[in-house]
Amino acid sequence: MKETESKWGESPPSLSLGDNEIDFGPDPGATPGQTQLAQARGARLRDLAAGIIGLIEQDLEQREIALRLWAEEAVIQAGLDGAAKAASRRLGMALACYGGIRDLWLIDADGQGVAWGRNQSAVQDDWATQPWFASALAGNGGLKVSGSEEVEAILAVPLRDPAGGPARGVLAARLDWPALAGRVVGRVRQRQDRRSSTRCLLINAEAGVLAASDGSTGESFPLRWGGSAGFYLERDGVMVGYARSPRGWCGVVAQRPRELASRAH
């Protein structure tokens, strides 16, 4: 993976950080007013980062709800009893009227794909070894988001037995991740004159970039964080605000000072 420095230039050590404050270290030239302005800017970036997390979680929740509703339909349930063609037609109809999903797969309890919404060749012979499949079959939601240059995202829910027995299978969605996550990081509210100097990102627990406002993935963005949300100032003047989600993901907004942004262009 490329490092963050490939986008921001050399990244020097950061100054001390905290959830709601910035330690400007030994800089005797920082006036109280400058400190207050920097803290206000950092707090705004932190709040924008929290908004990234809120929006992506909302998008995933909406699609999980849709999956659970489809999984309850009789035609989808019947797909596990031999009516695979009818189930595939229904999944195709669902894809046609719902955005943010590239394909839908109906998978039996043994991990075998039996119906699909768009691309039969994408249905593997055996999904049983996939952690997201095992999690969904156990009655929980399953989610996989991985990759570097091209991120793959799969969301899955169980097909519950109407009689109350164990899950009969899994309904999985291959998400249109660039459309979902790209829309979230690309629509962060900021002033027009700040867009060229600001990067908005979603990163995973391993610091891998899952989405970025400039469209780049396949890099890492190591954070210097403490707590669930906060902000800090790099020695080169780049302000970084962040907020973590329960999944371990993190929304990040990194902003150059105006003078650095103008020199970069």
mmCIF file of N, CA and C in Angstrom, residues 75-162:
data_model
loop_
_atom_site.group_PDB
_atom_site.id
_atom_site.type_symbol
_atom_site.label_atom_id
_atom_site.label_comp_id
_atom_site.label_asym_id
_atom_site.label_seq_id
_atom_site.Cartn_x
_atom_site.Cartn_y
_atom_site.Cartn_z
ATOM 1 N N VAL A 75 -41.248 -15.946 -2.098
ATOM 2 C CA VAL A 75 -40.567 -16.367 -3.326
ATOM 3 C C VAL A 75 -39.070 -16.565 -3.083
ATOM 4 N N ILE A 76 -38.503 -15.778 -2.180
ATOM 5 C CA ILE A 76 -37.079 -15.952 -1.860
ATOM 6 C C ILE A 76 -36.888 -17.211 -1.013
ATOM 7 N N GLN A 77 -37.757 -17.401 -0.039
ATOM 8 C CA GLN A 77 -37.697 -18.621 0.772
ATOM 9 C C GLN A 77 -37.836 -19.858 -0.098
ATOM 10 N N ALA A 78 -38.735 -19.781 -1.087
ATOM 11 C CA ALA A 78 -38.959 -20.937 -1.964
ATOM 12 C C ALA A 78 -37.755 -21.231 -2.841
ATOM 13 N N GLY A 79 -36.877 -20.226 -3.019
ATOM 14 C CA GLY A 79 -35.660 -20.466 -3.791
ATOM 15 C C GLY A 79 -34.791 -21.543 -3.189
ATOM 16 N N LEU A 80 -34.889 -21.734 -1.877
ATOM 17 C CA LEU A 80 -34.118 -22.791 -1.210
ATOM 18 C C LEU A 80 -34.814 -24.143 -1.303
ATOM 19 N N ASP A 81 -36.024 -24.157 -1.850
ATOM 20 C CA ASP A 81 -36.777 -25.404 -1.978
ATOM 21 C C ASP A 81 -36.923 -25.843 -3.439
ATOM 22 N N GLY A 82 -36.072 -25.299 -4.291
ATOM 23 C CA GLY A 82 -36.086 -25.719 -5.688
ATOM 24 C C GLY A 82 -36.572 -24.681 -6.675
ATOM 25 N N ALA A 83 -37.188 -23.595 -6.209
ATOM 26 C CA ALA A 83 -37.709 -22.563 -7.114
ATOM 27 C C ALA A 83 -36.678 -21.464 -7.322
ATOM 28 N N ALA A 84 -35.471 -21.865 -7.759
ATOM 29 C CA ALA A 84 -34.363 -20.928 -7.873
ATOM 30 C C ALA A 84 -34.591 -19.890 -8.968
ATOM 31 N N LYS A 85 -35.207 -20.291 -10.087
ATOM 32 C CA LYS A 85 -35.413 -19.340 -11.192
ATOM 33 C C LYS A 85 -36.334 -18.205 -10.778
ATOM 34 N N ALA A 86 -37.399 -18.530 -10.074
ATOM 35 C CA ALA A 86 -38.313 -17.491 -9.605
ATOM 36 C C ALA A 86 -37.620 -16.573 -8.604
ATOM 37 N N ALA A 87 -36.794 -17.152 -7.745
ATOM 38 C CA ALA A 87 -36.059 -16.347 -6.775
ATOM 39 C C ALA A 87 -35.078 -15.415 -7.480
ATOM 40 N N SER A 88 -34.419 -15.920 -8.527
ATOM 41 C CA SER A 88 -33.486 -15.079 -9.278
ATOM 42 C C SER A 88 -34.207 -13.919 -9.955
ATOM 43 N N ARG A 89 -35.389 -14.191 -10.506
ATOM 44 C CA ARG A 89 -36.161 -13.108 -11.128
ATOM 45 C C ARG A 89 -36.521 -12.042 -10.100
ATOM 46 N N ARG A 90 -36.913 -12.474 -8.915
ATOM 47 C CA ARG A 90 -37.279 -11.512 -7.866
ATOM 48 C C ARG A 90 -36.064 -10.702 -7.421
ATOM 49 N N LEU A 91 -34.908 -11.342 -7.313
ATOM 50 C CA LEU A 91 -33.702 -10.621 -6.930
ATOM 51 C C LEU A 91 -33.311 -9.618 -8.009
ATOM 52 N N GLY A 92 -33.505 -9.991 -9.265
ATOM 53 C CA GLY A 92 -33.233 -9.061 -10.357
ATOM 54 C C GLY A 92 -34.143 -7.844 -10.302
ATOM 55 N N MET A 93 -35.408 -8.068 -9.969
ATOM 56 C CA MET A 93 -36.342 -6.952 -9.825
ATOM 57 C C MET A 93 -35.931 -6.037 -8.670
ATOM 58 N N ALA A 94 -35.468 -6.632 -7.579
ATOM 59 C CA ALA A 94 -35.031 -5.833 -6.433
ATOM 60 C C ALA A 94 -33.832 -4.964 -6.810
ATOM 61 N N LEU A 95 -32.912 -5.517 -7.572
ATOM 62 C CA LEU A 95 -31.747 -4.745 -7.998
ATOM 63 C C LEU A 95 -32.146 -3.562 -8.878
ATOM 64 N N ALA A 96 -33.149 -3.784 -9.709
ATOM 65 C CA ALA A 96 -33.559 -2.752 -10.647
ATOM 66 C C ALA A 96 -34.169 -1.531 -9.964
ATOM 67 N N CYS A 97 -34.688 -1.715 -8.757
ATOM 68 C CA CYS A 97 -35.383 -0.605 -8.097
ATOM 69 C C CYS A 97 -34.695 -0.137 -6.827
ATOM 70 N N TYR A 98 -33.502 -0.643 -6.538
ATOM 71 C CA TYR A 98 -32.819 -0.245 -5.308
ATOM 72 C C TYR A 98 -31.361 0.042 -5.623
ATOM 73 N N GLY A 99 -30.890 1.226 -5.266
ATOM 74 C CA GLY A 99 -29.529 1.631 -5.595
ATOM 75 C C GLY A 99 -28.511 1.165 -4.576
ATOM 76 N N GLY A 100 -27.255 1.260 -4.967
ATOM 77 C CA GLY A 100 -26.157 0.954 -4.062
ATOM 78 C C GLY A 100 -25.828 -0.516 -3.927
ATOM 79 N N ILE A 101 -26.463 -1.377 -4.741
ATOM 80 C CA ILE A 101 -26.211 -2.818 -4.680
ATOM 81 C C ILE A 101 -25.894 -3.315 -6.085
ATOM 82 N N ARG A 102 -24.781 -4.014 -6.239
ATOM 83 C CA ARG A 102 -24.386 -4.514 -7.554
ATOM 84 C C ARG A 102 -24.984 -5.881 -7.860
ATOM 85 N N ASP A 103 -25.139 -6.715 -6.845
ATOM 86 C CA ASP A 103 -25.711 -8.040 -7.074
ATOM 87 C C ASP A 103 -26.276 -8.579 -5.766
ATOM 88 N N LEU A 104 -27.180 -9.545 -5.899
ATOM 89 C CA LEU A 104 -27.780 -10.225 -4.764
ATOM 90 C C LEU A 104 -27.607 -11.728 -4.951
ATOM 91 N N TRP A 105 -27.266 -12.424 -3.874
ATOM 92 C CA TRP A 105 -27.045 -13.869 -3.932
ATOM 93 C C TRP A 105 -27.870 -14.562 -2.852
ATOM 94 N N LEU A 106 -28.556 -15.608 -3.245
ATOM 95 C CA LEU A 106 -29.256 -16.473 -2.308
ATOM 96 C C LEU A 106 -28.401 -17.712 -2.100
ATOM 97 N N ILE A 107 -28.059 -17.986 -0.837
ATOM 98 C CA ILE A 107 -27.105 -19.047 -0.511
ATOM 99 C C ILE A 107 -27.743 -19.985 0.511
ATOM 100 N N ASP A 108 -27.625 -21.285 0.261
ATOM 101 C CA ASP A 108 -28.237 -22.224 1.208
ATOM 102 C C ASP A 108 -27.365 -22.402 2.445
ATOM 103 N N ALA A 109 -27.848 -23.205 3.395
ATOM 104 C CA ALA A 109 -27.166 -23.346 4.677
ATOM 105 C C ALA A 109 -25.817 -24.040 4.566
ATOM 106 N N ASP A 110 -25.568 -24.711 3.441
ATOM 107 C CA ASP A 110 -24.273 -25.363 3.222
ATOM 108 C C ASP A 110 -23.275 -24.455 2.519
ATOM 109 N N GLY A 111 -23.700 -23.232 2.213
ATOM 110 C CA GLY A 111 -22.802 -22.292 1.558
ATOM 111 C C GLY A 111 -22.833 -22.344 0.042
ATOM 112 N N GLN A 112 -23.820 -23.016 -0.531
ATOM 113 C CA GLN A 112 -23.930 -23.128 -1.982
ATOM 114 C C GLN A 112 -24.843 -22.037 -2.535
ATOM 115 N N GLY A 113 -24.371 -21.304 -3.537
ATOM 116 C CA GLY A 113 -25.188 -20.290 -4.179
ATOM 117 C C GLY A 113 -26.267 -20.936 -5.030
ATOM 118 N N VAL A 114 -27.520 -20.541 -4.845
ATOM 119 C CA VAL A 114 -28.616 -21.164 -5.588
ATOM 120 C C VAL A 114 -29.392 -20.178 -6.459
ATOM 121 N N ALA A 115 -29.289 -18.877 -6.187
ATOM 122 C CA ALA A 115 -29.991 -17.887 -7.008
ATOM 123 C C ALA A 115 -29.211 -16.574 -6.940
ATOM 124 N N TRP A 116 -29.432 -15.737 -7.958
ATOM 125 C CA TRP A 116 -28.664 -14.507 -8.052
ATOM 126 C C TRP A 116 -29.497 -13.459 -8.778
ATOM 127 N N GLY A 117 -29.150 -12.206 -8.561
ATOM 128 C CA GLY A 117 -29.915 -11.145 -9.191
ATOM 129 C C GLY A 117 -29.384 -10.702 -10.527
ATOM 130 N N ARG A 118 -28.068 -10.793 -10.730
ATOM 131 C CA ARG A 118 -27.501 -10.253 -11.960
ATOM 132 C C ARG A 118 -26.473 -11.155 -12.601
ATOM 133 N N ASN A 119 -25.519 -11.660 -11.849
ATOM 134 C CA ASN A 119 -24.354 -12.307 -12.446
ATOM 135 C C ASN A 119 -24.150 -13.698 -11.865
ATOM 136 N N GLN A 120 -24.560 -14.699 -12.616
ATOM 137 C CA GLN A 120 -24.428 -16.076 -12.139
ATOM 138 C C GLN A 120 -22.968 -16.458 -11.894
ATOM 139 N N SER A 121 -22.057 -15.950 -12.739
ATOM 140 C CA SER A 121 -20.653 -16.326 -12.615
ATOM 141 C C SER A 121 -20.029 -15.811 -11.316
ATOM 142 N N ALA A 122 -20.672 -14.819 -10.686
ATOM 143 C CA ALA A 122 -20.133 -14.284 -9.438
ATOM 144 C C ALA A 122 -20.472 -15.159 -8.242
ATOM 145 N N VAL A 123 -21.396 -16.113 -8.413
ATOM 146 C CA VAL A 123 -21.795 -16.982 -7.309
ATOM 147 C C VAL A 123 -20.804 -18.135 -7.191
ATOM 148 N N GLN A 124 -20.045 -18.150 -6.111
ATOM 149 C CA GLN A 124 -19.058 -19.196 -5.909
ATOM 150 C C GLN A 124 -19.750 -20.529 -5.612
ATOM 151 N N ASP A 125 -18.992 -21.604 -5.794
ATOM 152 C CA ASP A 125 -19.520 -22.927 -5.495
ATOM 153 C C ASP A 125 -19.729 -23.114 -3.995
ATOM 154 N N ASP A 126 -18.897 -22.461 -3.184
ATOM 155 C CA ASP A 126 -18.952 -22.703 -1.749
ATOM 156 C C ASP A 126 -18.570 -21.429 -0.991
ATOM 157 N N TRP A 127 -19.558 -20.865 -0.272
ATOM 158 C CA TRP A 127 -19.324 -19.677 0.537
ATOM 159 C C TRP A 127 -19.100 -20.041 2.000
ATOM 160 N N ALA A 128 -19.144 -21.318 2.317
ATOM 161 C CA ALA A 128 -19.197 -21.742 3.726
ATOM 162 C C ALA A 128 -18.003 -21.262 4.537
ATOM 163 N N THR A 129 -16.856 -21.056 3.920
ATOM 164 C CA THR A 129 -15.657 -20.671 4.674
ATOM 165 C C THR A 129 -15.564 -19.164 4.907
ATOM 166 N N GLN A 130 -16.498 -18.408 4.353
ATOM 167 C CA GLN A 130 -16.428 -16.954 4.499
ATOM 168 C C GLN A 130 -16.965 -16.516 5.864
ATOM 169 N N PRO A 131 -16.211 -15.729 6.605
ATOM 170 C CA PRO A 131 -16.682 -15.291 7.940
ATOM 171 C C PRO A 131 -18.020 -14.551 7.893
ATOM 172 N N TRP A 132 -18.253 -13.731 6.872
ATOM 173 C CA TRP A 132 -19.521 -12.996 6.815
ATOM 174 C C TRP A 132 -20.692 -13.954 6.616
ATOM 175 N N PHE A 133 -20.460 -15.074 5.891
ATOM 176 C CA PHE A 133 -21.518 -16.066 5.706
ATOM 177 C C PHE A 133 -21.829 -16.756 7.032
ATOM 178 N N ALA A 134 -20.786 -17.170 7.735
ATOM 179 C CA ALA A 134 -20.979 -17.851 9.024
ATOM 180 C C ALA A 134 -21.694 -16.936 10.016
ATOM 181 N N SER A 135 -21.341 -15.658 10.031
ATOM 182 C CA SER A 135 -21.974 -14.718 10.949
ATOM 183 C C SER A 135 -23.453 -14.548 10.624
ATOM 184 N N ALA A 136 -23.774 -14.410 9.339
ATOM 185 C CA ALA A 136 -25.172 -14.247 8.942
ATOM 186 C C ALA A 136 -25.973 -15.513 9.241
ATOM 187 N N LEU A 137 -25.408 -16.675 8.959
ATOM 188 C CA LEU A 137 -26.117 -17.926 9.184
ATOM 189 C C LEU A 137 -26.380 -18.147 10.674
ATOM 190 N N ALA A 138 -25.511 -17.605 11.510
ATOM 191 C CA ALA A 138 -25.684 -17.740 12.957
ATOM 192 C C ALA A 138 -26.771 -16.813 13.493
ATOM 193 N N GLY A 139 -27.324 -15.996 12.600
ATOM 194 C CA GLY A 139 -28.419 -15.118 13.012
ATOM 195 C C GLY A 139 -28.035 -13.666 13.152
ATOM 196 N N ASN A 140 -26.767 -13.360 12.893
ATOM 197 C CA ASN A 140 -26.299 -11.984 12.968
ATOM 198 C C ASN A 140 -26.137 -11.430 11.555
ATOM 199 N N GLY A 141 -25.981 -10.145 11.462
ATOM 200 C CA GLY A 141 -25.654 -9.572 10.165
ATOM 201 C C GLY A 141 -24.198 -9.852 9.839
ATOM 202 N N GLY A 142 -23.907 -10.120 8.585
ATOM 203 C CA GLY A 142 -22.531 -10.343 8.158
ATOM 204 C C GLY A 142 -22.081 -9.197 7.270
ATOM 205 N N LEU A 143 -20.858 -8.727 7.458
ATOM 206 C CA LEU A 143 -20.337 -7.638 6.644
ATOM 207 C C LEU A 143 -18.862 -7.870 6.376
ATOM 208 N N LYS A 144 -18.499 -7.715 5.102
ATOM 209 C CA LYS A 144 -17.096 -7.783 4.712
ATOM 210 C C LYS A 144 -16.802 -6.559 3.864
ATOM 211 N N VAL A 145 -15.806 -5.798 4.259
ATOM 212 C CA VAL A 145 -15.322 -4.691 3.445
ATOM 213 C C VAL A 145 -13.815 -4.820 3.416
ATOM 214 N N SER A 146 -13.265 -5.130 2.248
ATOM 215 C CA SER A 146 -11.831 -5.376 2.167
ATOM 216 C C SER A 146 -11.335 -4.999 0.787
ATOM 217 N N GLY A 147 -10.018 -4.968 0.656
ATOM 218 C CA GLY A 147 -9.408 -4.657 -0.626
ATOM 219 C C GLY A 147 -8.510 -3.454 -0.515
ATOM 220 N N SER A 148 -7.735 -3.235 -1.565
ATOM 221 C CA SER A 148 -6.840 -2.083 -1.563
ATOM 222 C C SER A 148 -7.173 -1.176 -2.738
ATOM 223 N N GLU A 149 -6.694 -1.522 -3.932
ATOM 224 C CA GLU A 149 -6.988 -0.677 -5.084
ATOM 225 C C GLU A 149 -8.489 -0.672 -5.400
ATOM 226 N N GLU A 150 -9.146 -1.831 -5.239
ATOM 227 C CA GLU A 150 -10.595 -1.911 -5.447
ATOM 228 C C GLU A 150 -11.223 -2.564 -4.225
ATOM 229 N N VAL A 151 -12.047 -1.816 -3.528
ATOM 230 C CA VAL A 151 -12.652 -2.295 -2.286
ATOM 231 C C VAL A 151 -13.882 -3.136 -2.610
ATOM 232 N N GLU A 152 -13.983 -4.313 -1.999
ATOM 233 C CA GLU A 152 -15.155 -5.173 -2.137
ATOM 234 C C GLU A 152 -15.944 -5.136 -0.835
ATOM 235 N N ALA A 153 -17.254 -4.975 -0.958
ATOM 236 C CA ALA A 153 -18.107 -4.910 0.225
ATOM 237 C C ALA A 153 -19.284 -5.860 0.052
ATOM 238 N N ILE A 154 -19.486 -6.738 1.026
ATOM 239 C CA ILE A 154 -20.579 -7.708 1.013
ATOM 240 C C ILE A 154 -21.342 -7.593 2.333
ATOM 241 N N LEU A 155 -22.650 -7.480 2.235
ATOM 242 C CA LEU A 155 -23.539 -7.411 3.388
ATOM 243 C C LEU A 155 -24.477 -8.609 3.320
ATOM 244 N N ALA A 156 -24.690 -9.297 4.437
ATOM 245 C CA ALA A 156 -25.490 -10.520 4.406
ATOM 246 C C ALA A 156 -26.398 -10.617 5.627
ATOM 247 N N VAL A 157 -27.548 -11.259 5.429
ATOM 248 C CA VAL A 157 -28.515 -11.482 6.512
ATOM 249 C C VAL A 157 -29.010 -12.929 6.427
ATOM 250 N N PRO A 158 -29.521 -13.475 7.531
ATOM 251 C CA PRO A 158 -30.017 -14.850 7.515
ATOM 252 C C PRO A 158 -31.406 -14.948 6.899
ATOM 253 N N LEU A 159 -31.702 -16.088 6.277
ATOM 254 C CA LEU A 159 -33.067 -16.452 5.907
ATOM 255 C C LEU A 159 -33.621 -17.291 7.060
ATOM 256 N N ARG A 160 -34.475 -16.699 7.833
ATOM 257 C CA ARG A 160 -34.960 -17.374 9.030
ATOM 258 C C ARG A 160 -36.042 -18.384 8.680
ATOM 259 N N ASP A 161 -36.063 -19.459 9.421
ATOM 260 C CA ASP A 161 -37.084 -20.490 9.262
ATOM 261 C C ASP A 161 -38.409 -19.958 9.811
ATOM 262 N N PRO A 162 -39.472 -19.890 8.972
ATOM 263 C CA PRO A 162 -40.763 -19.401 9.473
ATOM 264 C C PRO A 162 -41.271 -20.191 10.675
#
